[in-house]
Amino acid sequence: MPELSGSVLVFACSHRAGGNSDAAAELVARAVREAGGAVRVVPLRDYNVLACLACRACAKDPESRCVLRKKDQAEELFSLLLAAPSVVFCSPIYFYALPSQCKTWIDRSQRFWEARRKGDAWLLEQPERQGFACLVGGQPSGQKLFDGARMTLKYFLVNFGMTLAEPVGLRGKDERGDLLADPLAVDRVLALGREAWAAAQGVLE
Ligand SMILES: Cc1cc2nc3c(=O)[nH]c(=O)nc-3n(C[C@H](O)[C@H](O)[C@H](O)COP(=O)(O)O)c2cc1C
């Protein structure tokens, strides 16, 4: 089992640099630092992740390994997640869902789903932890705008021993700078950062 890192892990999931998800990630990081914590922001777009081949080799492998493990950086990202005392996903909504690169990485976690199904001790021994999300959509309305992303994140994180808290959903944030121009939204994201650090401290103590 990887050692816990001591830092809140923040995934910035947008394909666009400098947008609202990046702003949310930086606000979370600011809140963690102001509360005395350590934080690491990881932009997913900087990582090369190949799509799951649906070959089912992980189901047959005694260690539930993926055949692509040496061909890209998916495992690097999983190692960060396994070691994180708490994690925050800051993501835009693309077509009522997570962006394709983030979903591509999540699909690659099928090997963890298989490992959990098989009862692999290295995974079941993971400490219980909390996951958080700030989801940003451009549309001002849409009752189910965040449902797809929330469900995907919830069932992704379960395999890592993590429970997803109710996400912060921010609507009507389309252009770069829209989130930072909304003081209420900024406060909600800062509060999310404080919550993530409190959850991390609970695990690290
Ligand atoms: C491919 C694509 C699909 C999108 N689909 C939606 C959508 O279904 N609902 C919505 O509210 N906004 C949608 N948007 C708008 C983004 O969620 C919005 O611009 C957001 O602020 C982008 O986050 P970023 O600034 O972190 O890149 C979409 C944007 C893109 C590029």
Coordinates of C-alpha atoms and ligand atoms in Angstrom, one line a residue:
M1 CA 0.0 0.0 0.0
P2 CA 1.5 3.5 -0.9
E3 CA 2.3 5.7 2.0
L4 CA -0.1 8.7 2.5
S5 CA 1.4 11.8 1.0
G6 CA 0.3 14.4 3.6
S7 CA -1.0 16.7 0.9
V8 CA -4.5 17.3 -0.4
L9 CA -4.6 16.3 -4.0
V10 CA -6.4 18.4 -6.5
F11 CA -7.1 17.3 -10.0
A12 CA -7.8 20.1 -12.5
C13 CA -9.7 18.3 -15.2
S14 CA -10.3 20.9 -18.0
H15 CA -8.8 20.6 -21.4
R16 CA -8.5 24.4 -21.3
A17 CA -5.7 26.0 -19.3
G18 CA -6.5 29.1 -17.2
G19 CA -10.3 28.5 -17.1
N20 CA -12.8 28.1 -14.4
S21 CA -11.7 24.7 -13.3
D22 CA -8.1 25.8 -12.9
A23 CA -9.4 28.8 -11.0
A24 CA -11.4 26.5 -8.7
A25 CA -8.3 24.3 -8.2
E26 CA -6.2 27.3 -7.2
L27 CA -8.9 28.5 -4.8
V28 CA -9.0 25.1 -3.2
A29 CA -5.2 25.1 -2.9
R30 CA -5.3 28.6 -1.4
A31 CA -7.8 27.5 1.2
V32 CA -5.8 24.5 2.2
R33 CA -2.6 26.5 2.5
E34 CA -4.4 29.2 4.5
A35 CA -5.6 26.5 6.9
G36 CA -2.0 25.4 7.3
G37 CA -2.1 22.4 5.0
A38 CA -0.2 21.1 2.1
V39 CA -1.7 20.7 -1.4
R40 CA -0.7 19.5 -4.8
V41 CA -2.6 20.6 -8.0
V42 CA -2.4 18.2 -10.9
P43 CA -3.7 19.3 -14.3
L44 CA -4.9 16.1 -16.0
R45 CA -4.2 17.6 -19.4
D46 CA -0.5 17.4 -18.7
Y47 CA -0.7 13.6 -18.6
N48 CA -0.7 11.1 -21.4
V49 CA -3.5 8.5 -20.8
L50 CA -4.5 5.9 -23.3
A51 CA -8.1 4.5 -23.5
C52 CA -9.0 1.2 -21.9
L53 CA -8.8 -1.6 -24.5
A54 CA -11.6 -3.5 -22.7
C55 CA -9.4 -6.6 -23.2
R56 CA -10.2 -7.9 -19.7
A57 CA -6.6 -8.9 -19.1
C58 CA -6.7 -7.2 -15.7
A59 CA -9.5 -9.6 -14.6
K60 CA -7.2 -12.6 -15.3
D61 CA -4.0 -11.1 -14.0
P62 CA -3.1 -12.3 -10.5
E63 CA -2.2 -8.6 -9.6
S64 CA -5.0 -7.1 -11.6
R65 CA -2.5 -5.2 -13.7
C66 CA -3.2 -3.4 -17.0
V67 CA -1.5 -4.3 -20.2
L68 CA -1.0 -0.6 -20.9
R69 CA 0.7 0.2 -17.6
K70 CA 4.1 0.9 -19.1
K71 CA 2.8 2.8 -22.2
D72 CA 1.4 5.9 -20.6
Q73 CA 1.0 7.8 -17.3
A74 CA -2.3 6.5 -16.0
E75 CA -0.6 4.5 -13.2
E76 CA 1.3 7.6 -12.1
L77 CA -2.0 9.3 -11.5
F78 CA -3.4 6.3 -9.7
S79 CA -0.4 6.3 -7.4
L80 CA -1.1 9.9 -6.5
L81 CA -4.7 9.0 -5.8
L82 CA -3.8 5.9 -3.7
A83 CA -1.5 8.1 -1.5
A84 CA -3.8 11.1 -1.1
P85 CA -5.4 11.7 2.3
S86 CA -8.2 13.5 0.5
V87 CA -8.8 14.5 -3.1
V88 CA -10.7 17.2 -4.9
F89 CA -11.8 17.1 -8.6
C90 CA -12.2 20.5 -10.2
S91 CA -13.9 19.9 -13.5
P92 CA -16.0 21.4 -16.2
I93 CA -19.1 19.7 -17.5
Y94 CA -18.9 18.6 -21.1
F95 CA -22.2 17.4 -22.5
Y96 CA -23.6 16.7 -19.1
A97 CA -20.5 14.6 -18.2
L98 CA -16.8 14.7 -17.2
P99 CA -14.4 15.8 -20.0
S100 CA -13.2 12.9 -22.2
Q101 CA -9.6 12.9 -20.9
C102 CA -10.7 12.6 -17.3
K103 CA -13.2 9.9 -18.3
T104 CA -10.5 8.1 -20.3
W105 CA -8.4 7.9 -17.2
I106 CA -11.4 6.8 -15.1
D107 CA -12.1 4.0 -17.5
R108 CA -8.5 2.8 -17.0
S109 CA -9.4 2.2 -13.3
Q110 CA -11.3 -0.9 -14.4
R111 CA -8.3 -2.8 -13.0
F112 CA -9.1 -1.5 -9.5
W113 CA -12.8 -2.5 -9.9
E114 CA -11.5 -6.0 -10.8
A115 CA -9.1 -6.0 -7.9
R116 CA -11.9 -5.0 -5.5
R117 CA -14.2 -7.7 -6.9
K118 CA -11.5 -10.3 -6.4
G119 CA -10.9 -9.0 -2.9
D120 CA -7.2 -8.1 -3.4
A121 CA -5.8 -7.2 0.0
W122 CA -3.6 -4.4 -1.2
L123 CA -6.7 -2.5 -2.3
L124 CA -9.1 -3.4 0.4
E125 CA -6.5 -2.3 3.0
Q126 CA -6.7 1.3 1.7
P127 CA -7.8 3.7 4.4
E128 CA -11.3 5.1 4.1
R129 CA -11.0 8.6 2.8
Q130 CA -13.2 11.4 1.3
G131 CA -13.4 12.8 -2.2
F132 CA -14.7 16.2 -3.1
A133 CA -15.7 17.9 -6.4
C134 CA -16.3 21.3 -7.8
L135 CA -18.2 21.0 -11.1
V136 CA -18.5 24.0 -13.4
G137 CA -21.0 24.3 -16.2
G138 CA -21.6 27.1 -18.7
Q139 CA -25.4 26.9 -18.8
P140 CA -27.3 28.8 -16.1
S141 CA -29.9 26.0 -15.8
G142 CA -30.4 22.3 -16.2
Q143 CA -31.6 20.4 -13.2
K144 CA -29.5 17.3 -13.9
L145 CA -26.4 19.2 -15.1
F146 CA -24.1 17.7 -12.6
D147 CA -25.7 14.2 -12.2
G148 CA -23.6 12.4 -14.8
A149 CA -20.2 13.7 -13.5
R150 CA -21.3 13.1 -9.8
M151 CA -22.3 9.4 -10.5
T152 CA -19.1 8.7 -12.4
L153 CA -16.9 10.2 -9.7
K154 CA -18.8 8.5 -7.0
Y155 CA -18.3 5.0 -8.4
F156 CA -14.8 5.7 -9.5
L157 CA -13.7 6.7 -6.0
V158 CA -15.4 3.8 -4.3
N159 CA -12.7 1.5 -5.7
F160 CA -10.0 3.5 -3.9
G161 CA -11.8 3.5 -0.6
M162 CA -13.2 7.0 -1.0
T163 CA -16.6 8.4 -0.5
L164 CA -17.6 11.4 -2.6
A165 CA -19.2 14.3 -0.7
E166 CA -22.0 16.2 -2.4
P167 CA -20.2 18.2 -5.1
V168 CA -20.2 22.0 -5.3
G169 CA -22.0 22.7 -8.6
L170 CA -21.5 26.1 -10.2
R171 CA -23.7 27.1 -13.1
G172 CA -23.4 29.9 -15.7
K173 CA -19.6 29.9 -15.7
D174 CA -18.7 29.8 -19.3
E175 CA -15.9 32.2 -20.1
R176 CA -12.5 32.3 -18.5
G177 CA -12.8 34.5 -15.4
D178 CA -16.6 33.9 -14.8
L179 CA -16.0 31.9 -11.6
L180 CA -13.6 34.5 -10.1
A181 CA -16.1 37.3 -10.9
D182 CA -18.7 35.6 -8.7
P183 CA -17.9 36.2 -5.0
L184 CA -20.4 33.7 -3.7
A185 CA -18.9 31.0 -6.0
V186 CA -15.4 31.9 -4.8
D187 CA -16.6 31.5 -1.2
R188 CA -18.1 28.1 -1.9
V189 CA -14.9 26.8 -3.5
L190 CA -12.8 28.2 -0.6
A191 CA -15.1 26.4 1.9
L192 CA -14.7 23.2 -0.2
G193 CA -10.9 23.5 0.2
R194 CA -11.2 23.9 3.9
E195 CA -13.4 20.8 4.1
A196 CA -10.9 18.8 2.0
W197 CA -8.1 19.8 4.3
A198 CA -10.2 18.9 7.4
A199 CA -10.9 15.5 5.9
A200 CA -7.2 15.0 5.1
Q201 CA -6.2 15.8 8.7
G202 CA -8.8 13.2 9.9
V203 CA -7.0 10.6 7.9
L204 CA -3.4 11.7 8.7
E205 CA -4.0 11.9 12.5
Ligands
LIG1 C1 -17.0 20.2 -25.4 C2 -17.8 21.1 -24.4 C3 -19.0 20.6 -23.9 C4 -19.7 21.4 -23.0 N1 -20.9 21.0 -22.5 C5 -21.6 21.7 -21.6 C6 -22.8 21.2 -21.0 O1 -23.3 20.1 -21.4 N2 -23.4 21.9 -20.1 C7 -22.9 23.1 -19.7 O2 -23.5 23.8 -18.8 N3 -21.7 23.6 -20.2 C8 -21.0 22.9 -21.1 N4 -19.9 23.4 -21.6 C9 -19.3 24.7 -21.1 C10 -18.2 24.5 -20.0 O3 -18.7 23.6 -19.0 C11 -17.8 25.8 -19.4 O4 -17.3 26.6 -20.5 C12 -16.8 25.7 -18.3 O5 -16.6 26.9 -17.7 C13 -15.5 25.2 -18.9 O6 -14.6 25.0 -17.8 P1 -13.1 25.6 -17.9 O7 -13.1 27.0 -17.9 O8 -12.4 25.0 -16.7 O9 -12.5 25.0 -19.2 C14 -19.1 22.7 -22.6 C15 -17.9 23.1 -23.0 C16 -17.2 22.3 -23.9 C17 -15.9 22.8 -24.4

